[in-house]
């Protein structure tokens, strides 16, 4: 899983001043005056987020690989969306531990095999949230433990159907689109 961030602690930009303009439960908003590379000085309003994990949980026990999707209402989109299980990484939490926690909480499933799949920035123009996607195999069903405000329906879809849902707009969630297309490409490379 490629992480495009520099492996050193040296920052490319220098913060001249910083002010937190909003502090919420999930994210904060800061307004920074920065000196960036190439002699650019600018004000940048940034949403700070601790990062998220996404789980591509697959059932490969039958003839056809199936992907576990969940459907839930998303207020910002004012729609019920089909998505992969995902969630915020808690401060100090290991990314794989977060992936395992979210899969169990939201779907009730656990997995025997875990593999890093993708890393990306959600929208780096104004948001520092990163997404770490893991592939989970060898699923065992258990009891879901959703948060109080989560109403989640879980269902397996054949990968081919999930790809069609992406291509026809039935899946409109970016992390899910990226992960499903990654999985389709990965499997095609193995053939």
Tab-separated table of C-alpha atoms in Angstrom:
chain	number	residue	atom	x	y	z
A	1	UNK	CA	0.000	0.000	0.000
A	2	UNK	CA	1.726	3.136	-1.187
A	3	UNK	CA	1.776	6.072	1.188
A	4	UNK	CA	2.713	9.162	-0.812
A	5	UNK	CA	3.648	11.219	2.228
A	6	UNK	CA	7.330	11.846	2.774
A	7	UNK	CA	8.908	9.398	5.212
A	8	UNK	CA	10.750	12.227	6.996
A	9	UNK	CA	9.244	14.496	9.616
A	10	UNK	CA	10.368	17.590	7.681
A	11	UNK	CA	7.381	19.644	6.535
A	12	UNK	CA	7.356	21.200	3.078
A	13	UNK	CA	5.344	24.225	4.238
A	14	UNK	CA	6.004	26.527	7.192
A	15	UNK	CA	3.017	27.654	9.282
A	16	UNK	CA	3.171	31.389	9.925
A	17	UNK	CA	-0.027	31.495	11.996
A	18	UNK	CA	-2.852	29.110	12.783
A	19	UNK	CA	-6.313	29.531	14.273
A	20	UNK	CA	-8.874	26.817	15.030
A	21	UNK	CA	-12.201	28.209	13.835
A	22	UNK	CA	-14.305	25.127	14.609
A	23	UNK	CA	-13.826	22.095	16.855
A	24	UNK	CA	-16.348	19.308	16.414
A	25	UNK	CA	-16.693	15.705	17.513
A	26	UNK	CA	-15.348	14.263	14.244
A	27	UNK	CA	-13.175	17.031	12.776
A	28	UNK	CA	-11.876	20.561	13.269
A	29	UNK	CA	-11.401	23.470	10.885
A	30	UNK	CA	-8.245	25.565	10.979
A	31	UNK	CA	-7.298	28.704	9.139
A	32	UNK	CA	-3.541	28.749	8.525
A	33	UNK	CA	-1.270	31.355	7.003
A	34	UNK	CA	1.499	29.307	5.393
A	35	UNK	CA	4.701	29.675	3.434
A	36	UNK	CA	4.588	26.864	0.879
A	37	UNK	CA	7.285	25.573	-1.465
A	38	UNK	CA	8.043	27.642	-4.572
A	39	UNK	CA	7.707	30.964	-2.676
A	40	UNK	CA	3.926	30.787	-2.244
A	41	UNK	CA	2.432	32.465	0.831
A	42	UNK	CA	-1.295	31.857	1.311
A	43	UNK	CA	-4.149	31.431	3.736
A	44	UNK	CA	-5.381	27.827	3.750
A	45	UNK	CA	-8.624	26.811	5.455
A	46	UNK	CA	-8.283	23.116	6.219
A	47	UNK	CA	-10.585	20.501	7.699
A	48	UNK	CA	-8.471	18.369	10.040
A	49	UNK	CA	-9.547	14.745	10.401
A	50	UNK	CA	-7.708	11.838	12.102
A	51	UNK	CA	-8.082	9.550	9.070
A	52	UNK	CA	-10.336	6.681	8.158
A	53	UNK	CA	-10.212	3.030	7.286
A	54	UNK	CA	-12.281	1.176	4.712
A	55	UNK	CA	-12.808	-2.585	4.511
A	56	UNK	CA	-13.323	-4.579	1.318
A	57	UNK	CA	-14.808	-7.671	2.958
A	58	UNK	CA	-15.117	-10.473	0.429
A	59	UNK	CA	-16.622	-13.927	0.479
A	60	UNK	CA	-14.518	-16.062	-1.850
A	61	UNK	CA	-15.854	-19.420	-0.638
A	62	UNK	CA	-18.160	-19.987	-3.626
A	63	UNK	CA	-17.826	-19.963	-7.404
A	64	UNK	CA	-18.268	-16.209	-7.566
A	65	UNK	CA	-16.498	-13.656	-5.361
A	66	UNK	CA	-18.955	-11.537	-3.392
A	67	UNK	CA	-18.393	-8.132	-1.785
A	68	UNK	CA	-20.037	-7.100	1.489
A	69	UNK	CA	-21.780	-3.736	1.179
A	70	UNK	CA	-23.837	-1.826	3.674
A	71	UNK	CA	-26.631	0.643	3.065
A	72	UNK	CA	-27.216	3.544	5.384
A	73	UNK	CA	-28.656	7.035	5.371
A	74	UNK	CA	-26.094	9.822	4.946
A	75	UNK	CA	-27.383	13.218	6.008
A	76	UNK	CA	-24.828	15.233	3.968
A	77	UNK	CA	-26.000	13.478	0.785
A	78	UNK	CA	-29.618	13.204	2.008
A	79	UNK	CA	-29.651	9.698	0.588
A	80	UNK	CA	-29.303	6.046	1.506
A	81	UNK	CA	-25.996	4.943	0.004
A	82	UNK	CA	-24.398	1.577	-0.668
A	83	UNK	CA	-20.920	1.660	0.845
A	84	UNK	CA	-18.107	-0.488	2.116
A	85	UNK	CA	-17.727	-0.681	5.907
A	86	UNK	CA	-15.626	2.259	7.052
A	87	UNK	CA	-14.920	4.500	9.992
A	88	UNK	CA	-12.672	6.946	11.736
A	89	UNK	CA	-9.356	5.912	13.231
A	90	UNK	CA	-9.352	6.763	16.922
A	91	UNK	CA	-6.360	8.753	18.259
A	92	UNK	CA	-3.412	6.386	18.723
A	93	UNK	CA	-5.290	3.440	17.198
A	94	UNK	CA	-3.498	1.076	14.828
A	95	UNK	CA	-5.031	1.201	11.321
A	96	UNK	CA	-5.553	-2.571	11.072
A	97	UNK	CA	-7.108	-2.662	14.546
A	98	UNK	CA	-9.477	0.122	13.443
A	99	UNK	CA	-10.412	-1.862	10.321
A	100	UNK	CA	-11.165	-4.975	12.376
A	101	UNK	CA	-13.193	-2.931	14.872
A	102	UNK	CA	-15.278	-1.216	12.197
A	103	UNK	CA	-16.006	-4.431	10.293
A	104	UNK	CA	-17.268	-6.103	13.464
A	105	UNK	CA	-19.226	-3.081	14.733
A	106	UNK	CA	-20.998	-2.303	11.468
A	107	UNK	CA	-21.516	-5.768	9.970
A	108	UNK	CA	-20.916	-8.369	12.679
A	109	UNK	CA	-18.250	-10.058	10.538
A	110	UNK	CA	-14.672	-10.899	11.437
A	111	UNK	CA	-11.973	-11.986	8.997
A	112	UNK	CA	-9.024	-14.399	9.211
A	113	UNK	CA	-6.944	-12.767	6.457
A	114	UNK	CA	-6.162	-9.059	6.169
A	115	UNK	CA	-4.163	-7.275	3.496
A	116	UNK	CA	-3.468	-3.555	2.912
A	117	UNK	CA	-5.010	-2.509	-0.402
A	118	UNK	CA	-4.956	1.261	-1.014
A	119	UNK	CA	-4.096	4.596	0.553
A	120	UNK	CA	-5.389	7.960	-0.647
A	121	UNK	CA	-6.333	11.496	0.332
A	122	UNK	CA	-10.072	12.136	0.196
A	123	UNK	CA	-9.956	15.730	-1.057
A	124	UNK	CA	-6.506	17.268	-0.441
A	125	UNK	CA	-7.464	20.771	-1.553
A	126	UNK	CA	-9.102	21.484	1.816
A	127	UNK	CA	-9.215	18.231	3.813
A	128	UNK	CA	-6.314	16.284	5.356
A	129	UNK	CA	-8.334	13.069	5.819
A	130	UNK	CA	-6.628	9.955	4.501
A	131	UNK	CA	-8.222	6.602	3.796
A	132	UNK	CA	-6.480	3.297	4.344
A	133	UNK	CA	-8.294	0.459	2.603
A	134	UNK	CA	-7.876	-3.155	3.701
A	135	UNK	CA	-8.944	-6.363	1.964
A	136	UNK	CA	-10.550	-8.842	4.389
A	137	UNK	CA	-11.039	-12.534	3.571
A	138	UNK	CA	-12.059	-15.654	5.443
A	139	UNK	CA	-15.179	-14.086	6.899
A	140	UNK	CA	-17.088	-15.377	9.892
A	141	UNK	CA	-20.506	-13.982	10.714
A	142	UNK	CA	-21.250	-12.682	14.185
A	143	UNK	CA	-23.420	-10.013	15.785
A	144	UNK	CA	-23.097	-6.395	14.636
A	145	UNK	CA	-22.588	-3.659	17.234
A	146	UNK	CA	-23.527	-0.431	15.429
A	147	UNK	CA	-23.297	2.937	17.145
A	148	UNK	CA	-26.542	4.392	18.509
A	149	UNK	CA	-27.088	6.615	15.460
A	150	UNK	CA	-26.307	3.948	12.828
A	151	UNK	CA	-29.055	2.037	11.010
A	152	UNK	CA	-27.183	-0.288	8.672
A	153	UNK	CA	-28.435	-2.937	6.255
A	154	UNK	CA	-25.756	-5.425	5.146
A	155	UNK	CA	-25.762	-7.462	1.940
A	156	UNK	CA	-23.341	-9.424	-0.243
A	157	UNK	CA	-23.148	-8.591	-3.951
A	158	UNK	CA	-21.284	-10.513	-6.639
A	159	UNK	CA	-18.269	-8.409	-7.646
A	160	UNK	CA	-19.558	-8.116	-11.219
A	161	UNK	CA	-22.829	-6.682	-9.923
A	162	UNK	CA	-20.994	-4.258	-7.606
A	163	UNK	CA	-18.934	-3.041	-10.593
A	164	UNK	CA	-22.167	-2.530	-12.588
A	165	UNK	CA	-23.577	-0.574	-9.636
A	166	UNK	CA	-20.497	1.671	-9.770
A	167	UNK	CA	-20.729	2.133	-13.543
A	168	UNK	CA	-24.465	2.939	-13.463
A	169	UNK	CA	-24.265	5.330	-10.513
A	170	UNK	CA	-26.063	3.078	-8.032
A	171	UNK	CA	-22.923	3.278	-5.906
A	172	UNK	CA	-22.073	6.968	-5.520
A	173	UNK	CA	-19.662	6.817	-2.578
A	174	UNK	CA	-16.089	7.633	-3.701
A	175	UNK	CA	-14.224	5.310	-1.323
A	176	UNK	CA	-16.445	2.414	-2.352
A	177	UNK	CA	-16.050	3.197	-6.062
A	178	UNK	CA	-12.254	3.327	-5.760
A	179	UNK	CA	-12.047	0.117	-3.725
A	180	UNK	CA	-14.395	-1.929	-5.918
A	181	UNK	CA	-12.561	-0.898	-9.087
A	182	UNK	CA	-9.218	-1.656	-7.370
A	183	UNK	CA	-10.489	-5.139	-6.461
A	184	UNK	CA	-11.752	-5.802	-9.995
A	185	UNK	CA	-8.380	-4.744	-11.457
A	186	UNK	CA	-6.427	-6.806	-8.907
A	187	UNK	CA	-8.392	-9.945	-9.724
A	188	UNK	CA	-8.047	-9.344	-13.485
A	189	UNK	CA	-4.247	-9.171	-13.064
A	190	UNK	CA	-4.253	-12.625	-11.436
A	191	UNK	CA	-5.963	-14.280	-14.423
